[in-house]
PDB file of C-alpha atoms and ligand atoms in Angstrom:
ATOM      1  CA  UNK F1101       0.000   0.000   0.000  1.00 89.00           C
ATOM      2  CA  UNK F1102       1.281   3.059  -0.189  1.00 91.00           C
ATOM      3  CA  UNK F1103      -1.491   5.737   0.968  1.00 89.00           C
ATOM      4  CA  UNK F1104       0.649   8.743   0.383  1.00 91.00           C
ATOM      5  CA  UNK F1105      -0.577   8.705  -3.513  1.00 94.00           C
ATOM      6  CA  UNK F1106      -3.656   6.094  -4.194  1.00 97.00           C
ATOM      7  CA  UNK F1107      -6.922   4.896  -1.877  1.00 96.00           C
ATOM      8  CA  UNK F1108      -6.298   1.653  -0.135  1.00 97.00           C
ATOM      9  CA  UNK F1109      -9.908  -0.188  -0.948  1.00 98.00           C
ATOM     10  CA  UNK F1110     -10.863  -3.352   0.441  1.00 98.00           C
ATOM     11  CA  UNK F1111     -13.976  -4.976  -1.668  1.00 98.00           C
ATOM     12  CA  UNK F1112     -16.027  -7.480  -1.084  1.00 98.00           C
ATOM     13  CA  UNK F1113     -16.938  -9.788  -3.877  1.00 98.00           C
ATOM     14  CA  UNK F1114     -20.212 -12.078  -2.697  1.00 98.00           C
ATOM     15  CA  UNK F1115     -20.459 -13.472  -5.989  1.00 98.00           C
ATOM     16  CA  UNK F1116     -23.834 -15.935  -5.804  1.00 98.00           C
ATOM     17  CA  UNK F1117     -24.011 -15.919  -2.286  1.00 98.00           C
ATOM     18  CA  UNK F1118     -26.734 -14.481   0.349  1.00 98.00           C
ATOM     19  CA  UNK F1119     -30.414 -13.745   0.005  1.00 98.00           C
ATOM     20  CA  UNK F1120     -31.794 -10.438   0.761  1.00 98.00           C
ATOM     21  CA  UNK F1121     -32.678 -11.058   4.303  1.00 98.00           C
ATOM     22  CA  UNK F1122     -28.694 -12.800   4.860  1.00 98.00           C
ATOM     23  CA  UNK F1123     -27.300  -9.424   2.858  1.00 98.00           C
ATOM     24  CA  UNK F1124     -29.605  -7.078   6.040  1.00 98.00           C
ATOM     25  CA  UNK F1125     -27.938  -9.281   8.906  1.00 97.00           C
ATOM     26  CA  UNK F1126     -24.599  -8.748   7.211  1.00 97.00           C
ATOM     27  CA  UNK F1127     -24.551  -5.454   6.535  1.00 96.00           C
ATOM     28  CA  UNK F1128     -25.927  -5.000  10.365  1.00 95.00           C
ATOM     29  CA  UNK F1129     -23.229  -6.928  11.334  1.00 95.00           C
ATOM     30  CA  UNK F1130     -20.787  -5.173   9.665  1.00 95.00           C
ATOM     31  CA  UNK F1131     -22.045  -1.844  10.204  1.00 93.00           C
ATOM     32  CA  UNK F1132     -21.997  -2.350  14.086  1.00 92.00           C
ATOM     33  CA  UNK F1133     -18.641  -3.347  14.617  1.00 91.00           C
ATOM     34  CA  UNK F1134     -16.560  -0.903  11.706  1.00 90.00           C
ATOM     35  CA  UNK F1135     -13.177   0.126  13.703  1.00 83.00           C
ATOM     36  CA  UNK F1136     -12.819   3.812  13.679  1.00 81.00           C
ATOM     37  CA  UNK F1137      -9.939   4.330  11.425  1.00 77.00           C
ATOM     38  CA  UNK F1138     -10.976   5.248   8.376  1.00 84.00           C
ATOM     39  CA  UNK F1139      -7.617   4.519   6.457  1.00 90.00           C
ATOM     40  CA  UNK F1140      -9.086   2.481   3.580  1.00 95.00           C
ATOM     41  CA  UNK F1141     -12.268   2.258   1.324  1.00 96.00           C
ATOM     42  CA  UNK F1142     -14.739  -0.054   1.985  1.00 97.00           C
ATOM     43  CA  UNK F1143     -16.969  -1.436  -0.859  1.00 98.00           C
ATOM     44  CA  UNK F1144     -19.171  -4.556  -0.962  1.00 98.00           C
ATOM     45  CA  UNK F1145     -20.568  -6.326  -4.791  1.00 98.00           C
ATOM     46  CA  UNK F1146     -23.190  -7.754  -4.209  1.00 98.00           C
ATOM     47  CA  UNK F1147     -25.622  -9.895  -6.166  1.00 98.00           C
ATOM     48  CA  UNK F1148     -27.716  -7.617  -7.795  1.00 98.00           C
ATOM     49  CA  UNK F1149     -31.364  -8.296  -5.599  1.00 98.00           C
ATOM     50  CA  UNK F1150     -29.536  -7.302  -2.058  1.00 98.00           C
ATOM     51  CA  UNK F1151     -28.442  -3.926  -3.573  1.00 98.00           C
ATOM     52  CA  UNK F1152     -31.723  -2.314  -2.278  1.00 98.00           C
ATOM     53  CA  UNK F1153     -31.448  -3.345   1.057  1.00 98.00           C
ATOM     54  CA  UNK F1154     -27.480  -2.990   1.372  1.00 98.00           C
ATOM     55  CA  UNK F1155     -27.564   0.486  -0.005  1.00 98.00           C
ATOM     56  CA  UNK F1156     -30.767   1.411   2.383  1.00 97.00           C
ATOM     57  CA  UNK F1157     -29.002  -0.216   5.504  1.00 96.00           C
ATOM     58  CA  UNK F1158     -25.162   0.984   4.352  1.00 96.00           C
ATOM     59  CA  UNK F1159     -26.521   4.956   3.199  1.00 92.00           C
ATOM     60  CA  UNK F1160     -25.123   6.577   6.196  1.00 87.00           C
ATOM     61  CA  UNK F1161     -21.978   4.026   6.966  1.00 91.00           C
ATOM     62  CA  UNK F1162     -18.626   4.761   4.741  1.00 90.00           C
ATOM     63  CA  UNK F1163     -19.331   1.369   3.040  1.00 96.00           C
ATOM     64  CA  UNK F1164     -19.671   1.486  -0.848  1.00 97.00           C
ATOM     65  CA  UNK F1165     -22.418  -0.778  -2.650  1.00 98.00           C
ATOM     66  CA  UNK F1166     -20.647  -2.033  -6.190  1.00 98.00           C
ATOM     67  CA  UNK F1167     -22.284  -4.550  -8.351  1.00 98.00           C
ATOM     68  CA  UNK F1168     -20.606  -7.746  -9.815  1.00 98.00           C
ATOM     69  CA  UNK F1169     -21.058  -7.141 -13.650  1.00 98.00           C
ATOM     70  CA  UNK F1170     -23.334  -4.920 -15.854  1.00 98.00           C
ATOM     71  CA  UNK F1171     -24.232  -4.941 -19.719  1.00 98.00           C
ATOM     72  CA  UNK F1172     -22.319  -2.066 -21.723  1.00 98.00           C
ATOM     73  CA  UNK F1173     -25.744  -1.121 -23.856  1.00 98.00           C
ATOM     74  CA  UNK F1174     -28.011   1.682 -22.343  1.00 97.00           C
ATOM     75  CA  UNK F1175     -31.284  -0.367 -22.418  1.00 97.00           C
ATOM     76  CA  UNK F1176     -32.624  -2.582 -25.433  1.00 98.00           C
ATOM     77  CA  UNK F1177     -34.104  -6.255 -26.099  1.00 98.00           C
ATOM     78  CA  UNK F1178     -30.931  -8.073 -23.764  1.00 98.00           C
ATOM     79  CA  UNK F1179     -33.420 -10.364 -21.371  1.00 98.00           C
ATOM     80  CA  UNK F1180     -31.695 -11.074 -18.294  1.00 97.00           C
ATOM     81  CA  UNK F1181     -29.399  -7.903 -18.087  1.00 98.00           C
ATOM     82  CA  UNK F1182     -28.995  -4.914 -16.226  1.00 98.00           C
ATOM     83  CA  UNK F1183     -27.304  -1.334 -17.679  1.00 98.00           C
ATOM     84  CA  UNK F1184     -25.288   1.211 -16.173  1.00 98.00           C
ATOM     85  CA  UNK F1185     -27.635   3.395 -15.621  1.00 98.00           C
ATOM     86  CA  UNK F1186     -30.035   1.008 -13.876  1.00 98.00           C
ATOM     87  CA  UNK F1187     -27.237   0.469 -10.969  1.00 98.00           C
ATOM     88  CA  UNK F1188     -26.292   3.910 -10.742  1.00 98.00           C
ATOM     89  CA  UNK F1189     -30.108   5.212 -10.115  1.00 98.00           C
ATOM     90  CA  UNK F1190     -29.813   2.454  -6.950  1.00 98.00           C
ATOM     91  CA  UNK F1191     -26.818   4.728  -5.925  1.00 98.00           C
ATOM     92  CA  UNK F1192     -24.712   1.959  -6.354  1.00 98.00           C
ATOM     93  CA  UNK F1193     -20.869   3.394  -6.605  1.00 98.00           C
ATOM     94  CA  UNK F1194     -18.675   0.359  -8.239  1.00 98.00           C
ATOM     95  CA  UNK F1195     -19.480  -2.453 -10.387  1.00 98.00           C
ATOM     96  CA  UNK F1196     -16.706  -5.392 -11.204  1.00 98.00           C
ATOM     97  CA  UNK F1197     -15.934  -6.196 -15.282  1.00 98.00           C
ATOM     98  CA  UNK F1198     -14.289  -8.763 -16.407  1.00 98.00           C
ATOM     99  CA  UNK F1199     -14.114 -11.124 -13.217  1.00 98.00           C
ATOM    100  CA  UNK F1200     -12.034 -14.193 -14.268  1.00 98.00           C
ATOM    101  CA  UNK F1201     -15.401 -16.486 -13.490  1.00 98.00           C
ATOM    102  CA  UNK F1202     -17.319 -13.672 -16.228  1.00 98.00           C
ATOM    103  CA  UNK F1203     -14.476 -14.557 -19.313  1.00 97.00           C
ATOM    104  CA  UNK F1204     -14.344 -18.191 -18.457  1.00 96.00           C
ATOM    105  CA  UNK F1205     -17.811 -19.253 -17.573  1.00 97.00           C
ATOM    106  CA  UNK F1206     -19.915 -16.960 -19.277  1.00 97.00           C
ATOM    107  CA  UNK F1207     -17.663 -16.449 -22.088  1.00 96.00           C
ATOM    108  CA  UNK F1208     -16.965 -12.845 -21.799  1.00 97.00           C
ATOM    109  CA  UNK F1209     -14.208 -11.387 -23.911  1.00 98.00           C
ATOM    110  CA  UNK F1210     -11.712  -8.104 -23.607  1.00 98.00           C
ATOM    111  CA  UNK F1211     -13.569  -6.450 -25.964  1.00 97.00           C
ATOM    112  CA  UNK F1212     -16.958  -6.737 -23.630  1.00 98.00           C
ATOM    113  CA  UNK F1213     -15.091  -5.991 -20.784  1.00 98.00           C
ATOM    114  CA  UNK F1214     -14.057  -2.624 -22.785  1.00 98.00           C
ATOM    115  CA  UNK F1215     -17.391  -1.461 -23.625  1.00 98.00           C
ATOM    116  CA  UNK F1216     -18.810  -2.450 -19.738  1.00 98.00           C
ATOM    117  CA  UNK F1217     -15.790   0.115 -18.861  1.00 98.00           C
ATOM    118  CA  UNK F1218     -17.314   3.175 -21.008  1.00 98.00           C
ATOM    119  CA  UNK F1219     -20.710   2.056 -19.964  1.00 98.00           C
ATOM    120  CA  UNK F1220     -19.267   2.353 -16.624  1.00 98.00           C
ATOM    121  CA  UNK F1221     -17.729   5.375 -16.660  1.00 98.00           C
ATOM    122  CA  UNK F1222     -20.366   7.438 -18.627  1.00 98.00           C
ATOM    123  CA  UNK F1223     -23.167   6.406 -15.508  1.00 98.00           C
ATOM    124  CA  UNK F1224     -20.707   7.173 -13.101  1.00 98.00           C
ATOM    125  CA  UNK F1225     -19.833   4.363 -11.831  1.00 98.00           C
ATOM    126  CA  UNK F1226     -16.107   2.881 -10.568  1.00 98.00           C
ATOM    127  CA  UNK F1227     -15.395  -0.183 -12.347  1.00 98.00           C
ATOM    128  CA  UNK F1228     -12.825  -2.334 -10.821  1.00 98.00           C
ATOM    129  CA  UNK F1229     -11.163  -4.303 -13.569  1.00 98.00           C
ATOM    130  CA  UNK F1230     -10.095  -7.641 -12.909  1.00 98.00           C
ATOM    131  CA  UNK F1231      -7.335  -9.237 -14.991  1.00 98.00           C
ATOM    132  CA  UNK F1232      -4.837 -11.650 -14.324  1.00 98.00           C
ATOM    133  CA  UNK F1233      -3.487 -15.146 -15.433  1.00 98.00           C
ATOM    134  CA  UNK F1234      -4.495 -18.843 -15.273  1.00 97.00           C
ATOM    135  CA  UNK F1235      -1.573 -21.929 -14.346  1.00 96.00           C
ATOM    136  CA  UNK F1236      -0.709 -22.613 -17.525  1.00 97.00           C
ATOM    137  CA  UNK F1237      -0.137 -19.317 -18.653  1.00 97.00           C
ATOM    138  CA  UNK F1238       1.858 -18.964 -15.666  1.00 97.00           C
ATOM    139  CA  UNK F1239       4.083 -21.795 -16.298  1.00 96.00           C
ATOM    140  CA  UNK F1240       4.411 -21.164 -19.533  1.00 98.00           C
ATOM    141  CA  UNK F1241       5.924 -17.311 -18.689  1.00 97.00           C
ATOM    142  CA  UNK F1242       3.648 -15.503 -20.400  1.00 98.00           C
ATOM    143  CA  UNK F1243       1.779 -13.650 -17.175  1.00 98.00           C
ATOM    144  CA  UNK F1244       3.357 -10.543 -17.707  1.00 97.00           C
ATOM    145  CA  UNK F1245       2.438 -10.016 -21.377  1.00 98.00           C
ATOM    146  CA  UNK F1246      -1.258 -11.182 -21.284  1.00 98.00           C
ATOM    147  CA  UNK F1247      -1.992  -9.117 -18.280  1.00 98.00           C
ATOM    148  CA  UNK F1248      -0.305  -5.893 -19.938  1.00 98.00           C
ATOM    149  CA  UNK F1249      -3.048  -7.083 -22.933  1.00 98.00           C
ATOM    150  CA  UNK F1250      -5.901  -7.591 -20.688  1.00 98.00           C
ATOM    151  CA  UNK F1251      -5.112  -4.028 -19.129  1.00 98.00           C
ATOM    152  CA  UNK F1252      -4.460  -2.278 -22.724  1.00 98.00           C
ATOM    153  CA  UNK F1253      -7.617  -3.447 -24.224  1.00 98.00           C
ATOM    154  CA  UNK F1254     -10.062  -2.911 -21.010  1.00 98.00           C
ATOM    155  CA  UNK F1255      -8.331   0.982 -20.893  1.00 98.00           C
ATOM    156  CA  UNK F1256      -8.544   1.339 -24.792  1.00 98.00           C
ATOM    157  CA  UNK F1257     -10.180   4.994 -25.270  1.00 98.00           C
ATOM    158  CA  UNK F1258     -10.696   5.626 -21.667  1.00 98.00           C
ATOM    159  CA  UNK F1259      -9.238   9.400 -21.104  1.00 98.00           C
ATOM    160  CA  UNK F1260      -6.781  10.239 -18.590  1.00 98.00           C
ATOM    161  CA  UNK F1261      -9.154  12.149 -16.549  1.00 98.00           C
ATOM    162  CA  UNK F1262     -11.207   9.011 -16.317  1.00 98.00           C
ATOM    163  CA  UNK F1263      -8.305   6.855 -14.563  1.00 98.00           C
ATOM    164  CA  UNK F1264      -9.128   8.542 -11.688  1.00 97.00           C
ATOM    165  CA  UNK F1265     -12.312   6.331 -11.651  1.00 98.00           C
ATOM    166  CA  UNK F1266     -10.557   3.209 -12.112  1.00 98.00           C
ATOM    167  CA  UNK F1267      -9.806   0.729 -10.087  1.00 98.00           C
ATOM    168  CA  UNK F1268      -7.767  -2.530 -11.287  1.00 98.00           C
ATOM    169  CA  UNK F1269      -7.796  -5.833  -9.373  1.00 98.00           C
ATOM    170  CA  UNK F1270      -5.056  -8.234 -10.220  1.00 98.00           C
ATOM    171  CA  UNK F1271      -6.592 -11.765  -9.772  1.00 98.00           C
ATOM    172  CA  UNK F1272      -4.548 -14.576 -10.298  1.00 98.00           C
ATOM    173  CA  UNK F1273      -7.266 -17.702 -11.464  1.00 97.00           C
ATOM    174  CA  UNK F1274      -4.910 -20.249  -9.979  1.00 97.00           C
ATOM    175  CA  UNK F1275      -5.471 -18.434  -6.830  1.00 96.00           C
ATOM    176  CA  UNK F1276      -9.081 -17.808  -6.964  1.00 96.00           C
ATOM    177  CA  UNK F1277     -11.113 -19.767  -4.680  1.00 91.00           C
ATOM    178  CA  UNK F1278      -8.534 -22.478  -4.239  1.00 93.00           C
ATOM    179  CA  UNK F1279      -6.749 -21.429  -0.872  1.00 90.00           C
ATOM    180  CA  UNK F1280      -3.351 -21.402  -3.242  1.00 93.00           C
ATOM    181  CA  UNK F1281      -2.862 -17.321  -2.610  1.00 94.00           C
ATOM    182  CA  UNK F1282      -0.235 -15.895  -4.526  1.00 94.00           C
ATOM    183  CA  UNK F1283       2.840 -14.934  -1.738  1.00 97.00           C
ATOM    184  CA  UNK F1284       3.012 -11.292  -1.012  1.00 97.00           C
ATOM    185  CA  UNK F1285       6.205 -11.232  -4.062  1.00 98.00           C
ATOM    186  CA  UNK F1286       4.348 -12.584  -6.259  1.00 97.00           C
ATOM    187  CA  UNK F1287       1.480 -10.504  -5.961  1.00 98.00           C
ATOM    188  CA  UNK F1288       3.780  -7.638  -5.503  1.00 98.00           C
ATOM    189  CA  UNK F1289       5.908  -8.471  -8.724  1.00 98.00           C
ATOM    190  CA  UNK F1290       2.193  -8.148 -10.919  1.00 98.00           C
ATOM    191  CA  UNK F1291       1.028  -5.263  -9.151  1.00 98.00           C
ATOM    192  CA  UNK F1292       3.854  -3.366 -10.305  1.00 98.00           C
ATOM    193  CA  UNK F1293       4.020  -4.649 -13.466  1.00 98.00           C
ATOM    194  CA  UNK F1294       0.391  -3.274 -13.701  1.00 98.00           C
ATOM    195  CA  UNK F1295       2.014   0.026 -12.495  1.00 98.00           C
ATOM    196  CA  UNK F1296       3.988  -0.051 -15.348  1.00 98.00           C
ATOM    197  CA  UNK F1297       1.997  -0.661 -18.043  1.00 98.00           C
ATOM    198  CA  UNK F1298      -0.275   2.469 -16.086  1.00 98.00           C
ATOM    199  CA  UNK F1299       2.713   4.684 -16.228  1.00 98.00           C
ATOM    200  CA  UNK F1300       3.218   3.814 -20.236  1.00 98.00           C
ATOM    201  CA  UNK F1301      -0.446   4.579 -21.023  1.00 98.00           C
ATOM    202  CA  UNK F1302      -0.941   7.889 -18.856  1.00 98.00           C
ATOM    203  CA  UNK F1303       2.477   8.857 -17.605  1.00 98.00           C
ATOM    204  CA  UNK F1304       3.747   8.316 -14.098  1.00 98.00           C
ATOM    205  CA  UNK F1305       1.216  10.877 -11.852  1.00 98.00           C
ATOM    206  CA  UNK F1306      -1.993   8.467 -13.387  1.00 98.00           C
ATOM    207  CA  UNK F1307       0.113   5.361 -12.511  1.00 98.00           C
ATOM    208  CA  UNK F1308       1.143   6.395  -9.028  1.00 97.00           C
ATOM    209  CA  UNK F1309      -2.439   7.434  -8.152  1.00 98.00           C
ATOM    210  CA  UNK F1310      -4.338   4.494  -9.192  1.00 98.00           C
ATOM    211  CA  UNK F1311      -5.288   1.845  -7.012  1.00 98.00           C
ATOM    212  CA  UNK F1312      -4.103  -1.848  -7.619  1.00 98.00           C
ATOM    213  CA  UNK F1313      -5.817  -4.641  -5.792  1.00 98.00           C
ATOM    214  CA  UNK F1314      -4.847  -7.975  -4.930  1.00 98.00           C
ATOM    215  CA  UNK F1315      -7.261 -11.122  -5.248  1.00 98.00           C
ATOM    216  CA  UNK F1316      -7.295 -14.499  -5.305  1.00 97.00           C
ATOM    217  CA  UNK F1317      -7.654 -16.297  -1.936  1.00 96.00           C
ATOM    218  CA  UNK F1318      -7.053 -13.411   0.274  1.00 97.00           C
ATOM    219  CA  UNK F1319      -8.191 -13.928   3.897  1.00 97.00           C
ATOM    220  CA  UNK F1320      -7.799 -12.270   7.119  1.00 97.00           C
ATOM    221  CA  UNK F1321      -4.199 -14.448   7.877  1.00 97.00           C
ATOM    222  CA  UNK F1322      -2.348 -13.464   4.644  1.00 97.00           C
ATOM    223  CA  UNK F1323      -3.839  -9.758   4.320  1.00 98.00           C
ATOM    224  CA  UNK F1324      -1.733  -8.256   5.902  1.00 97.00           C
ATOM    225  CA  UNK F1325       1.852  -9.327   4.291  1.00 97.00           C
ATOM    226  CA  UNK F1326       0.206  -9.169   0.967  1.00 98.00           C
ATOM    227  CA  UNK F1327      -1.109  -5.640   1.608  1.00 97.00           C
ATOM    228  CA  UNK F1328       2.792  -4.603   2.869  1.00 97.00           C
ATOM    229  CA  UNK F1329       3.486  -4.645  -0.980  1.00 97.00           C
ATOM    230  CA  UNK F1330       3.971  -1.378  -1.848  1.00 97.00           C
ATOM    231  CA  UNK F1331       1.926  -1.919  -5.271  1.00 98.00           C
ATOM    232  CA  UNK F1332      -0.887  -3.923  -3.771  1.00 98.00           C
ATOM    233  CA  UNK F1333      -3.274  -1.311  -2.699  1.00 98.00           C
ATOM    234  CA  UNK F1334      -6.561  -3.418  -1.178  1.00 98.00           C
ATOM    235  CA  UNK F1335      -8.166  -6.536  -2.133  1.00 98.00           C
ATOM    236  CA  UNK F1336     -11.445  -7.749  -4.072  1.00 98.00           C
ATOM    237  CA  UNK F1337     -12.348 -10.507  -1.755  1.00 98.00           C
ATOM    238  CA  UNK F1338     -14.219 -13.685  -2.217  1.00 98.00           C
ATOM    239  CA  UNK F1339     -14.719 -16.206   0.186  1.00 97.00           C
ATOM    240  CA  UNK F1340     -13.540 -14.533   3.230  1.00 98.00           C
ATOM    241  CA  UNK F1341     -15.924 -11.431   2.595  1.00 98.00           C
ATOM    242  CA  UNK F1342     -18.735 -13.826   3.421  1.00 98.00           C
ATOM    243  CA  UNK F1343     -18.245 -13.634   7.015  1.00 97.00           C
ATOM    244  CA  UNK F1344     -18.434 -10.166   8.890  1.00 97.00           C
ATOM    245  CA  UNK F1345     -15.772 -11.473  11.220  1.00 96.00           C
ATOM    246  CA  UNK F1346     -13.192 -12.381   9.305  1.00 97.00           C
ATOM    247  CA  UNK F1347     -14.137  -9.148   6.325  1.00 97.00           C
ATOM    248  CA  UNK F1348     -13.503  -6.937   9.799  1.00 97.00           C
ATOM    249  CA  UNK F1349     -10.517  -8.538  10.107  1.00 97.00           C
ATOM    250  CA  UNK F1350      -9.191  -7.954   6.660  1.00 97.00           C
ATOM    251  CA  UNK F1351     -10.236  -4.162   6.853  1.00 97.00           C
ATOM    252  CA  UNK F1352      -8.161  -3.897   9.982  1.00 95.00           C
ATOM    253  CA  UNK F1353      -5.013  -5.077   8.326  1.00 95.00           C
ATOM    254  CA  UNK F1354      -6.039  -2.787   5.662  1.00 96.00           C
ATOM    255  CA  UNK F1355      -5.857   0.160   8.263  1.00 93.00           C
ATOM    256  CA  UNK F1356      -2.748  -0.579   9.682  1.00 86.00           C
ATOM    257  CA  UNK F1357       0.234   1.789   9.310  1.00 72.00           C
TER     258      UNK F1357
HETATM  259  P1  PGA V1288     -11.629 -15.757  -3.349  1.00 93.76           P
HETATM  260  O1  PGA V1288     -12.283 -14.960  -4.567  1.00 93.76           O
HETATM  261  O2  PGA V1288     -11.216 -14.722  -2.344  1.00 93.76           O
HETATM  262  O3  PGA V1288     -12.713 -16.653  -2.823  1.00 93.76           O
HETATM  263  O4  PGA V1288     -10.463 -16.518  -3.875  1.00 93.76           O
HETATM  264  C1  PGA V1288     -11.741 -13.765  -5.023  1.00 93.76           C
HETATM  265  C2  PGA V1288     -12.473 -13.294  -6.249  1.00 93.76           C
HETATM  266  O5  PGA V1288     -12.865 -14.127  -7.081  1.00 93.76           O
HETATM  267  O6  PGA V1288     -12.696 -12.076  -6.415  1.00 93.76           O
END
């Protein structure tokens, strides 16, 4: 982390989890026992029926409602979607594009995940962009380059004063979900390298100021080393974001000096 330049945000990412009535005891939960310091962001994605009631029970807390994925058209015959607009009238404040489960399982491409981006930006939303590599494509040495691809094409006509808007979440898939979280270097080492593709794009002041998360099997043990990085700037959260307790917990390491 390195607060001096960029927001530390921790997100939660519920994916298909929690009714309406388990997303009000949560966010009660949560609410209730916030620490004090305020040194990071908080945001919470949740499915897309429990952001009424988490925005009406979060409105005066210094929690942030995002969504998990959006469709990059304005409105129009797409049955089973949801626009821009349509999240950012339910005052939610960040949506996720291009989560490594959205290209794999439900075939998304870098091209979508471009036009969710200006469909994000132009509603006013904060997308978090996730990229990041699977095993293979780690063994096979080729992180580095996709993930400068994956960043390139998601950023492709968004204008400087837009990055300030942007948040990018490095996700490793080997890590996702599978308890096999990336060690604080390695994390670290793609982080920067995320940095530097920033700083190529919009110079070094954009680069410095964005925020880089870290995800992938983060939990309330390994937070804390992973957010000592000074390129890994918060964490989009799965599993562990599930449980006030250990969320709290994460947010705490997040707020550490
Ligand atoms: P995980 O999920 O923390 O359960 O690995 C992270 C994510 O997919 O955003």
């Amino acid at each position: 982390m390195n607060r001096k330049y960029r927001k530390t945000i921790i997100a939660g990412n519920w994916k298909m989890h929690k009714t309406p009535s388990e997303a009000k005891v949560f966010a009660e939960q949560l609410k209730s026992s916030l620490p004090r310091a305020k040194r990071c962001s908080i945001v919470l994605c949740v499915p897309y029926v429990d952001i009424p009631v988490a925005v009406k029970l979060l409105k005066d807390s210094r929690i942030a409602v995002g969504a998990q994925n959006l469709h990059w058209e304005e409105a129009g015959p797409f049955t089973g979607e949801i626009s821009a607009a349509m999240l950012a009238d339910l005052d939610v404040k960040y949506v996720i594009i291009g989560h490594s489960e959205r290209r794999n399982l439900f075939f998304e491409s870098d091209l979508t995940v471009n036009k969710k981006v200006h469909a994000a930006l132009k509603a006013g939303l904060h997308p978090i962009i996730c990229v990041g590599e699977d095993q293979d494509q780690r063994e096979l040495g080729v992180t580095l380059e996709l993930i400068a691809y994956q960043i390139k094409t998601a950023l492709a006509g968004v204008s400087p004063e837009d990055m300030r808007h942007i948040v990018i979440a490095y996700e490793p898939i080997w890590a996702i979900g599978t308890g096999n979280t990336a060690t604080p270097e390695q994390a670290g080492q793609v982080c920067s390298a995320i940095r530097g593709v920033l700083r190529k794009l919009y110079g070094a002041r954009i680069a410095r100021s964005t925020t880089i998360q870290y995800g992938g099997s983060m939990n309330e043990k390994n937070a804390a080393d992973l957010l000592a990085q000074e390129d890994v700037d918060g964490g989009l959260i799965g599993s562990a974001s599930l449980n006030p307790e250990t969320f709290l917990q994460i947010i705490q390491a997040a707020n550490q000096d």
